[in-house]
Backbone as ProteinMPNN parsed JSONL, in Angstrom:
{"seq_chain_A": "XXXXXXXXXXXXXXXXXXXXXXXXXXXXXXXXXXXXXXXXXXXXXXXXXXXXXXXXXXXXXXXXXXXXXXXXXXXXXXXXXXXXXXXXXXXXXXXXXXXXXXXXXXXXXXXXXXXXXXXXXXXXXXX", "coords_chain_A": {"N_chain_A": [[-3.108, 49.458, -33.279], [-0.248, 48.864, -32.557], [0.324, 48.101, -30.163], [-0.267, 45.497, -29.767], [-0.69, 41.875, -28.58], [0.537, 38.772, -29.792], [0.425, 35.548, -30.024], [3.263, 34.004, -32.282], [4.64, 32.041, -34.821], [7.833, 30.401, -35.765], [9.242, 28.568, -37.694], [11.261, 25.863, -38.795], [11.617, 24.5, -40.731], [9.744, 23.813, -44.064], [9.936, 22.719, -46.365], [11.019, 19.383, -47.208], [13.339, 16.71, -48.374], [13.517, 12.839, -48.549], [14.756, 11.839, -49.802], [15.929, 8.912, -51.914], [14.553, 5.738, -51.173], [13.852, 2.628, -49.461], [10.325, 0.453, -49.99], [10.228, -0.778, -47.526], [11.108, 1.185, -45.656], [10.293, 2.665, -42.821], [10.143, 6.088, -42.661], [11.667, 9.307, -40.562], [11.489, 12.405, -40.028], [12.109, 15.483, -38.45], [10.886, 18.444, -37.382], [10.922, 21.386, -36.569], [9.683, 23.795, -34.179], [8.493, 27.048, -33.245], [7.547, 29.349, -30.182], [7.043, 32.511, -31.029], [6.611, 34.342, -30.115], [3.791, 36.549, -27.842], [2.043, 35.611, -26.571], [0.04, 31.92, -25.97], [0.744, 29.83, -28.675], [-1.159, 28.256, -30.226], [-1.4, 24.791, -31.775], [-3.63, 22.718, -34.251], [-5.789, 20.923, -35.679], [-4.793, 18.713, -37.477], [-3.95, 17.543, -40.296], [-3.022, 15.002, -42.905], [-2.128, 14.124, -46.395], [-2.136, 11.593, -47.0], [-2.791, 8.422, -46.336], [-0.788, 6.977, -46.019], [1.126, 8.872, -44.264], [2.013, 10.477, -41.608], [1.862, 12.476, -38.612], [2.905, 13.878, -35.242], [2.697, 15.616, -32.512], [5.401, 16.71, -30.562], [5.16, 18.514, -27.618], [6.32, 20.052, -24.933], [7.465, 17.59, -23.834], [5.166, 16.346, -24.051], [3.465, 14.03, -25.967], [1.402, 13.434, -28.896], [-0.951, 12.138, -30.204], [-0.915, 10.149, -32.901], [-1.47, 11.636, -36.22], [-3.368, 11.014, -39.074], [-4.524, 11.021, -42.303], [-6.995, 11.073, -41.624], [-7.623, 13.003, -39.903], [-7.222, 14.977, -36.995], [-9.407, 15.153, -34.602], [-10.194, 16.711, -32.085], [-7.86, 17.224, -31.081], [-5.718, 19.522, -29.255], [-2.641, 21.276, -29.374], [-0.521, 23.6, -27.634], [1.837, 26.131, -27.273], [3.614, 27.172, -25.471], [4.815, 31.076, -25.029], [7.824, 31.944, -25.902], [8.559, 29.545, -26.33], [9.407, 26.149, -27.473], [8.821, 23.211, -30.137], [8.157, 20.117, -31.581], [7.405, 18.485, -34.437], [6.815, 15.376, -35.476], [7.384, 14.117, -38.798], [6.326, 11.691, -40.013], [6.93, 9.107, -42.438], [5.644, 6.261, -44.201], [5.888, 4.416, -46.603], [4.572, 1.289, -47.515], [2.273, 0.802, -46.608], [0.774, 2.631, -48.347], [1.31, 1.188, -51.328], [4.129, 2.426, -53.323], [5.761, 3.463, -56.208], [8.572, 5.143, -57.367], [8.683, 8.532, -57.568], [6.987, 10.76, -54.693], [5.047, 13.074, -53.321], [4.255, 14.501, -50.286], [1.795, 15.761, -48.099], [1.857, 17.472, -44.508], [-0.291, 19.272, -42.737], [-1.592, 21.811, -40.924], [-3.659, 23.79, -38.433], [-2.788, 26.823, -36.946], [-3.197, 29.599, -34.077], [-1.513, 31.924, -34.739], [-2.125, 34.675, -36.309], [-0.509, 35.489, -38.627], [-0.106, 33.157, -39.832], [-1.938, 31.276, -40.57], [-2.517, 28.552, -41.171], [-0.604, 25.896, -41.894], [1.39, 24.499, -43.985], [3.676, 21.839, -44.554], [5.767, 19.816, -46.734], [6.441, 17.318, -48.018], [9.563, 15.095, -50.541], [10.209, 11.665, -51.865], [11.517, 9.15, -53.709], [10.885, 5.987, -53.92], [11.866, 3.389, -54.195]], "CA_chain_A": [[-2.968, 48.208, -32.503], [0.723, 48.282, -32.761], [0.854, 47.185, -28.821], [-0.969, 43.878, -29.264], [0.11, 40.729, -28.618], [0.241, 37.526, -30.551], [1.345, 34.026, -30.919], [4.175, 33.791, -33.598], [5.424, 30.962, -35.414], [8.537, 30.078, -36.76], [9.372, 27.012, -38.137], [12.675, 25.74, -39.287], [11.397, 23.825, -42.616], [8.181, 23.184, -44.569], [9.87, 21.156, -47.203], [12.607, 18.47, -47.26], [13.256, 15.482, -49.189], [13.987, 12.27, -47.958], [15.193, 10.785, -51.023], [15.375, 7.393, -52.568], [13.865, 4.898, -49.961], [12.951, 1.282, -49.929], [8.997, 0.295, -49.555], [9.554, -1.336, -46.465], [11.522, 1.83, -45.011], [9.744, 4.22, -42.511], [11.433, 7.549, -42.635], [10.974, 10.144, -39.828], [11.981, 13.99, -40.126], [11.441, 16.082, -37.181], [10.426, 20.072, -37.54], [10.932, 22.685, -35.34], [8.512, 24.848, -34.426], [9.086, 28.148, -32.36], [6.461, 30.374, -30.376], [8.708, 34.014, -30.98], [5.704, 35.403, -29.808], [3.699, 36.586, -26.844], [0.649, 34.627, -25.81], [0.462, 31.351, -26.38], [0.543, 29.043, -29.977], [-2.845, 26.696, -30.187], [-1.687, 24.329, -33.1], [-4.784, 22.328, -34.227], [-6.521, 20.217, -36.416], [-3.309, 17.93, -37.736], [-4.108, 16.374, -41.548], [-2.501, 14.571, -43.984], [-2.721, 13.493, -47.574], [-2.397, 10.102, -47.39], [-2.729, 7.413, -45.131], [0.694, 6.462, -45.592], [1.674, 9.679, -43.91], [1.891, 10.712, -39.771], [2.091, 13.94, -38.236], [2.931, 13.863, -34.205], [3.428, 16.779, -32.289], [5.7, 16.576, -29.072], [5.605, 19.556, -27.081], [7.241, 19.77, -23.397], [7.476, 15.849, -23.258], [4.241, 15.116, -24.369], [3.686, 13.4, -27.321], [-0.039, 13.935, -29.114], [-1.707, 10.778, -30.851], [-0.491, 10.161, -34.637], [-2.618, 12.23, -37.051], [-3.197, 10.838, -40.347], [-5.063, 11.705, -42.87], [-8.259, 11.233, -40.836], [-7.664, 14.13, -39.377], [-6.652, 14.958, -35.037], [-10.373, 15.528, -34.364], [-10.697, 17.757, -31.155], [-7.195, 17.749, -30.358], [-4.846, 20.768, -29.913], [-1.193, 21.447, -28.125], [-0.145, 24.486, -26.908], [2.853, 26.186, -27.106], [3.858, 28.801, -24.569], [5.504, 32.147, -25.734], [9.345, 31.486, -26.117], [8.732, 27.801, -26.161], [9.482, 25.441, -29.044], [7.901, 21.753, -30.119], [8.706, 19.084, -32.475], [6.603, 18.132, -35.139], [7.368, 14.516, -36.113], [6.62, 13.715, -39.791], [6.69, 10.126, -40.581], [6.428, 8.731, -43.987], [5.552, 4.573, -44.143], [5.276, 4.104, -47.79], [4.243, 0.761, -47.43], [0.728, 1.419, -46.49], [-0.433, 3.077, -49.761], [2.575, 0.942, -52.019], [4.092, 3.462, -54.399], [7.19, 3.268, -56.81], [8.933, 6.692, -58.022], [8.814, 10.34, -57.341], [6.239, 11.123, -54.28], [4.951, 13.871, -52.892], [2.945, 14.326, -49.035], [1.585, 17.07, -47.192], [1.313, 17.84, -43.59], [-1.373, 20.389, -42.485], [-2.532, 22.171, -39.712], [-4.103, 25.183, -38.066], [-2.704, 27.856, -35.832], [-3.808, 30.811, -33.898], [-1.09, 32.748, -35.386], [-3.017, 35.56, -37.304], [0.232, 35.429, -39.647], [0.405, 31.81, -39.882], [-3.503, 30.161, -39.699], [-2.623, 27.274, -41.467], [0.551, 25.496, -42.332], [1.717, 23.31, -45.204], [4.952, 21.102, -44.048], [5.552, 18.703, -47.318], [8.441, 16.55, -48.483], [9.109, 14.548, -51.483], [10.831, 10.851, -52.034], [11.722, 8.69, -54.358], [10.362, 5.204, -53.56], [12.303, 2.089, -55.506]], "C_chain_A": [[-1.521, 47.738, -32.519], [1.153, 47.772, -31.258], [0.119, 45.499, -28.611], [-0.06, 43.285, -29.322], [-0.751, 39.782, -29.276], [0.742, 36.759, -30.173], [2.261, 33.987, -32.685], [4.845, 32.987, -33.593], [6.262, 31.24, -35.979], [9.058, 28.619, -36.801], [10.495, 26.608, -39.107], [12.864, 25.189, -40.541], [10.457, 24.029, -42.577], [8.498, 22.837, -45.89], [11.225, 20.979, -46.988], [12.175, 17.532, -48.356], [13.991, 14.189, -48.407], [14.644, 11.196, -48.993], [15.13, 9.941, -51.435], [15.423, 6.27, -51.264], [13.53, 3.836, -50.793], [11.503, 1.58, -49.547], [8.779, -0.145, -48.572], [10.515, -0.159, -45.583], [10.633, 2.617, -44.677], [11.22, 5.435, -42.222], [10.882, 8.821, -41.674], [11.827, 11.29, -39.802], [11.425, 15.059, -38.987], [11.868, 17.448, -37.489], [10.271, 20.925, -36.73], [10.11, 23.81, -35.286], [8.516, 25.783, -33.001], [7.843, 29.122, -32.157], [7.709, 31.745, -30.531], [7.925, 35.107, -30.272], [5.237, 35.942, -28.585], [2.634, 35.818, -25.556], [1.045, 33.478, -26.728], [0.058, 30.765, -27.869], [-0.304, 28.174, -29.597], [-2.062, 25.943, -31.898], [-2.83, 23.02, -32.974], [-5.253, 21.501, -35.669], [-5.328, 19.598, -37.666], [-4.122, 16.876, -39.256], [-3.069, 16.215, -42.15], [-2.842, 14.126, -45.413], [-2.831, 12.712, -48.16], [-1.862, 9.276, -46.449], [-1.385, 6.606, -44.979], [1.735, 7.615, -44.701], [1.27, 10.293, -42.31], [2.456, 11.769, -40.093], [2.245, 13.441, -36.704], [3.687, 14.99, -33.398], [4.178, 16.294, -31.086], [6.045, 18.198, -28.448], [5.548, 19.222, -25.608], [7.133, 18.287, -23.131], [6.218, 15.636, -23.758], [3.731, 15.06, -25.654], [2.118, 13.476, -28.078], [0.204, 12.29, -29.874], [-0.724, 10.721, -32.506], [-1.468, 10.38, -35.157], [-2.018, 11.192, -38.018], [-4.156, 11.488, -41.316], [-6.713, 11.387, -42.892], [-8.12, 12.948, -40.241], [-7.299, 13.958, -37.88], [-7.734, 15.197, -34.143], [-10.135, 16.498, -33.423], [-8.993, 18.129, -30.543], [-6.161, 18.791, -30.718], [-3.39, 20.383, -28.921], [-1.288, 23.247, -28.568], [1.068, 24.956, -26.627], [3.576, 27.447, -26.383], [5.016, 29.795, -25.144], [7.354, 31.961, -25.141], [9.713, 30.168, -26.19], [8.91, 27.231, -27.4], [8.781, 23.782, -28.82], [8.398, 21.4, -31.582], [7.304, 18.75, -33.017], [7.288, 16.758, -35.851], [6.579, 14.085, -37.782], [7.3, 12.245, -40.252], [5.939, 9.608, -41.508], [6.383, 6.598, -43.907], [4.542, 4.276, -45.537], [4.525, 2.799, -47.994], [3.063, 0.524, -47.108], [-0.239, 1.438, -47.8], [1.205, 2.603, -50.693], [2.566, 2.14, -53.612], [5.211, 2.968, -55.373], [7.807, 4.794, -57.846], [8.869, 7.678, -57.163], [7.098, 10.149, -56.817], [6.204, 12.411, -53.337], [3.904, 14.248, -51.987], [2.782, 15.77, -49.08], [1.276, 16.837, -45.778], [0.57, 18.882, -43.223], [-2.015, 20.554, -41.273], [-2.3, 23.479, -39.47], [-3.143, 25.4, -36.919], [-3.339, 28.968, -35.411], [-2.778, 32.031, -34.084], [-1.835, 33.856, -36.818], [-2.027, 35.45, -38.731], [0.693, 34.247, -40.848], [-0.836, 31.214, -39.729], [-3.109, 29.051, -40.033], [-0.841, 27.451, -42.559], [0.999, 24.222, -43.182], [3.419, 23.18, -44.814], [4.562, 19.903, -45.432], [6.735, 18.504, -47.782], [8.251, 15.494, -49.437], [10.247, 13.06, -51.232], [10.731, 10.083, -53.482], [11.623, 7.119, -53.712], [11.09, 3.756, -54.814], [11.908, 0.841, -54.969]], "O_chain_A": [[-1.297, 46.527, -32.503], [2.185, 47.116, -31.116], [0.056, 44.711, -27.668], [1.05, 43.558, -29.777], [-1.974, 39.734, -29.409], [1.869, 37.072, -29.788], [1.817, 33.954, -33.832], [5.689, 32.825, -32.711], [6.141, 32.156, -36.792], [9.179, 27.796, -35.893], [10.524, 27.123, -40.224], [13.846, 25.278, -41.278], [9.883, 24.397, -41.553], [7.567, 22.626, -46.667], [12.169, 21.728, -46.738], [11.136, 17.504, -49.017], [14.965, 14.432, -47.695], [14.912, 10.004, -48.843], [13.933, 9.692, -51.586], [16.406, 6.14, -50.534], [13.163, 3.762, -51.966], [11.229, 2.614, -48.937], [7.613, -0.213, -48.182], [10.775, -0.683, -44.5], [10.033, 3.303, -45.504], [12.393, 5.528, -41.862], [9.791, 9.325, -41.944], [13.005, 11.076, -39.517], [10.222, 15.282, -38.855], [13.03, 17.684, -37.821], [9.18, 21.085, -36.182], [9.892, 24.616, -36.19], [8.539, 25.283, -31.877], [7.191, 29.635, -33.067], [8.891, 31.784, -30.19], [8.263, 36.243, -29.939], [6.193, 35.982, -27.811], [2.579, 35.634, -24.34], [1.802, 33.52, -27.698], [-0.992, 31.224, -28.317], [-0.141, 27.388, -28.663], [-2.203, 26.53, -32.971], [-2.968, 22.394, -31.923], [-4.71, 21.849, -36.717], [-5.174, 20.233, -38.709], [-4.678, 15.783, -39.151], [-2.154, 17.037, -42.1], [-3.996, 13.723, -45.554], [-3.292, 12.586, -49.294], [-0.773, 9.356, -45.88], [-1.039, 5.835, -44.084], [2.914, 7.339, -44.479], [0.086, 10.5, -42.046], [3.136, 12.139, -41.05], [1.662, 12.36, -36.621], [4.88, 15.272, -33.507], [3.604, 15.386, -30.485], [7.008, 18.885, -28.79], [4.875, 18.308, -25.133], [6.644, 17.921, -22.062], [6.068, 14.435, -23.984], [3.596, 16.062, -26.357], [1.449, 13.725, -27.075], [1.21, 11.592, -29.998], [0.116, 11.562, -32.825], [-2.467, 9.7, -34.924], [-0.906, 10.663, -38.017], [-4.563, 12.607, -41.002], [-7.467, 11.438, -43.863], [-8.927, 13.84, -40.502], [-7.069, 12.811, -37.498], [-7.436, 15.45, -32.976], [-9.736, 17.498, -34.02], [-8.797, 19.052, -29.752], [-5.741, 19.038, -31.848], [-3.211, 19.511, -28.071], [-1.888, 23.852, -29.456], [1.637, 24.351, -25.718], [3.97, 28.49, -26.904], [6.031, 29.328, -25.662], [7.758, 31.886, -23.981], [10.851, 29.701, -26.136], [8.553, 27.849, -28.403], [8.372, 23.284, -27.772], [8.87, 22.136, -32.447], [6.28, 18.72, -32.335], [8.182, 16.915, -36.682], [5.386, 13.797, -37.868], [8.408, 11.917, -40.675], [4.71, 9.566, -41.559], [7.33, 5.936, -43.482], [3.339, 4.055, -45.68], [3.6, 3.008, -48.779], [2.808, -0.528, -47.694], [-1.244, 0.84, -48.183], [2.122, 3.421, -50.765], [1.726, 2.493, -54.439], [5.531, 1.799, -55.153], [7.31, 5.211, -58.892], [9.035, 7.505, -55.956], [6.176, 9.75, -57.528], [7.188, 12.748, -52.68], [2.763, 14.388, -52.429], [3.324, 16.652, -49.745], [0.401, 15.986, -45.611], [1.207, 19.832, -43.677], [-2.761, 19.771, -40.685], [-1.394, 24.209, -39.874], [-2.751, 24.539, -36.131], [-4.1, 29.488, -36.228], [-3.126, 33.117, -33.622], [-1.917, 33.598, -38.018], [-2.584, 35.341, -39.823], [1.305, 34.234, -41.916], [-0.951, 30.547, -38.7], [-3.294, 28.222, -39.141], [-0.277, 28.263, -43.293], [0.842, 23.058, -42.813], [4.218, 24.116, -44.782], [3.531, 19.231, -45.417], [7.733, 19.211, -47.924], [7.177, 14.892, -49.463], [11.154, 13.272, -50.426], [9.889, 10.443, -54.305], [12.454, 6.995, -52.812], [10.72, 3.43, -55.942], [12.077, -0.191, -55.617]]}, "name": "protein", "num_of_chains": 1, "seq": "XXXXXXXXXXXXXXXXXXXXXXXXXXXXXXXXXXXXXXXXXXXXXXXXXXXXXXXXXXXXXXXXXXXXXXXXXXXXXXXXXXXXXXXXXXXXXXXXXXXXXXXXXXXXXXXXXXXXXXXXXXXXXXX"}
């Protein structure tokens, strides 16, 4: 099967840090995400690990709902082969109040056979 085709991800991070932050600062980090492949990228089912934490994809202009850590129920984007998309991760400690050294996760599925599921997480420091 070395003539098949796929969807292939690459992705320019899956961790940062956003360092020492106030409690009333939101902080937003945006993630690049690359089909390299040949059919297209389905990414899908968008969680988080705490309700102080957003996921939002934008691909070609359009912008998907804000996941949290409900989950993105039914929805997907689509990323056509040579195309790229932004994954916004926004942190709003204030929500779930913290103080110190934290650590999120973003999560979600692809139809990359190489790549089903992707962990994007970043740590701060919260004073």
């Amino acid at each position: 099967a070395n003539n098949a085709e796929f969807p292939k991800l690459s992705i320019n991070q899956t961790k940062f840090d956003f360092g020492k932050i106030k409690l009333t600062d939101i902080k937003t980090q945006e993630v690049e995400i690359k089909n390299i492949g040949t059919k297209p990228l389905v990414l899908s089912d968008f969680k988080t690990s705490c309700d102080c934490t957003f996921a939002q994809a934008v691909i070609n202009g359009q912008v998907s709902p804000l996941f949290s850590m409900g989950g993105s129920g039914n929805w997907q984007g689509e990323i056509a082969p040579q195309n790229s998309a932004v994954i916004k991760v926004i942190y709003e400690p204030k929500i779930m109040p913290v103080k110190g050294k934290v650590n999120r996760q973003i999560i979600f599925k692809t139809n990359d056979p190489e790549n089903p599921l992707i962990n994007i997480s970043f740590t701060a420091e919260v004073e």
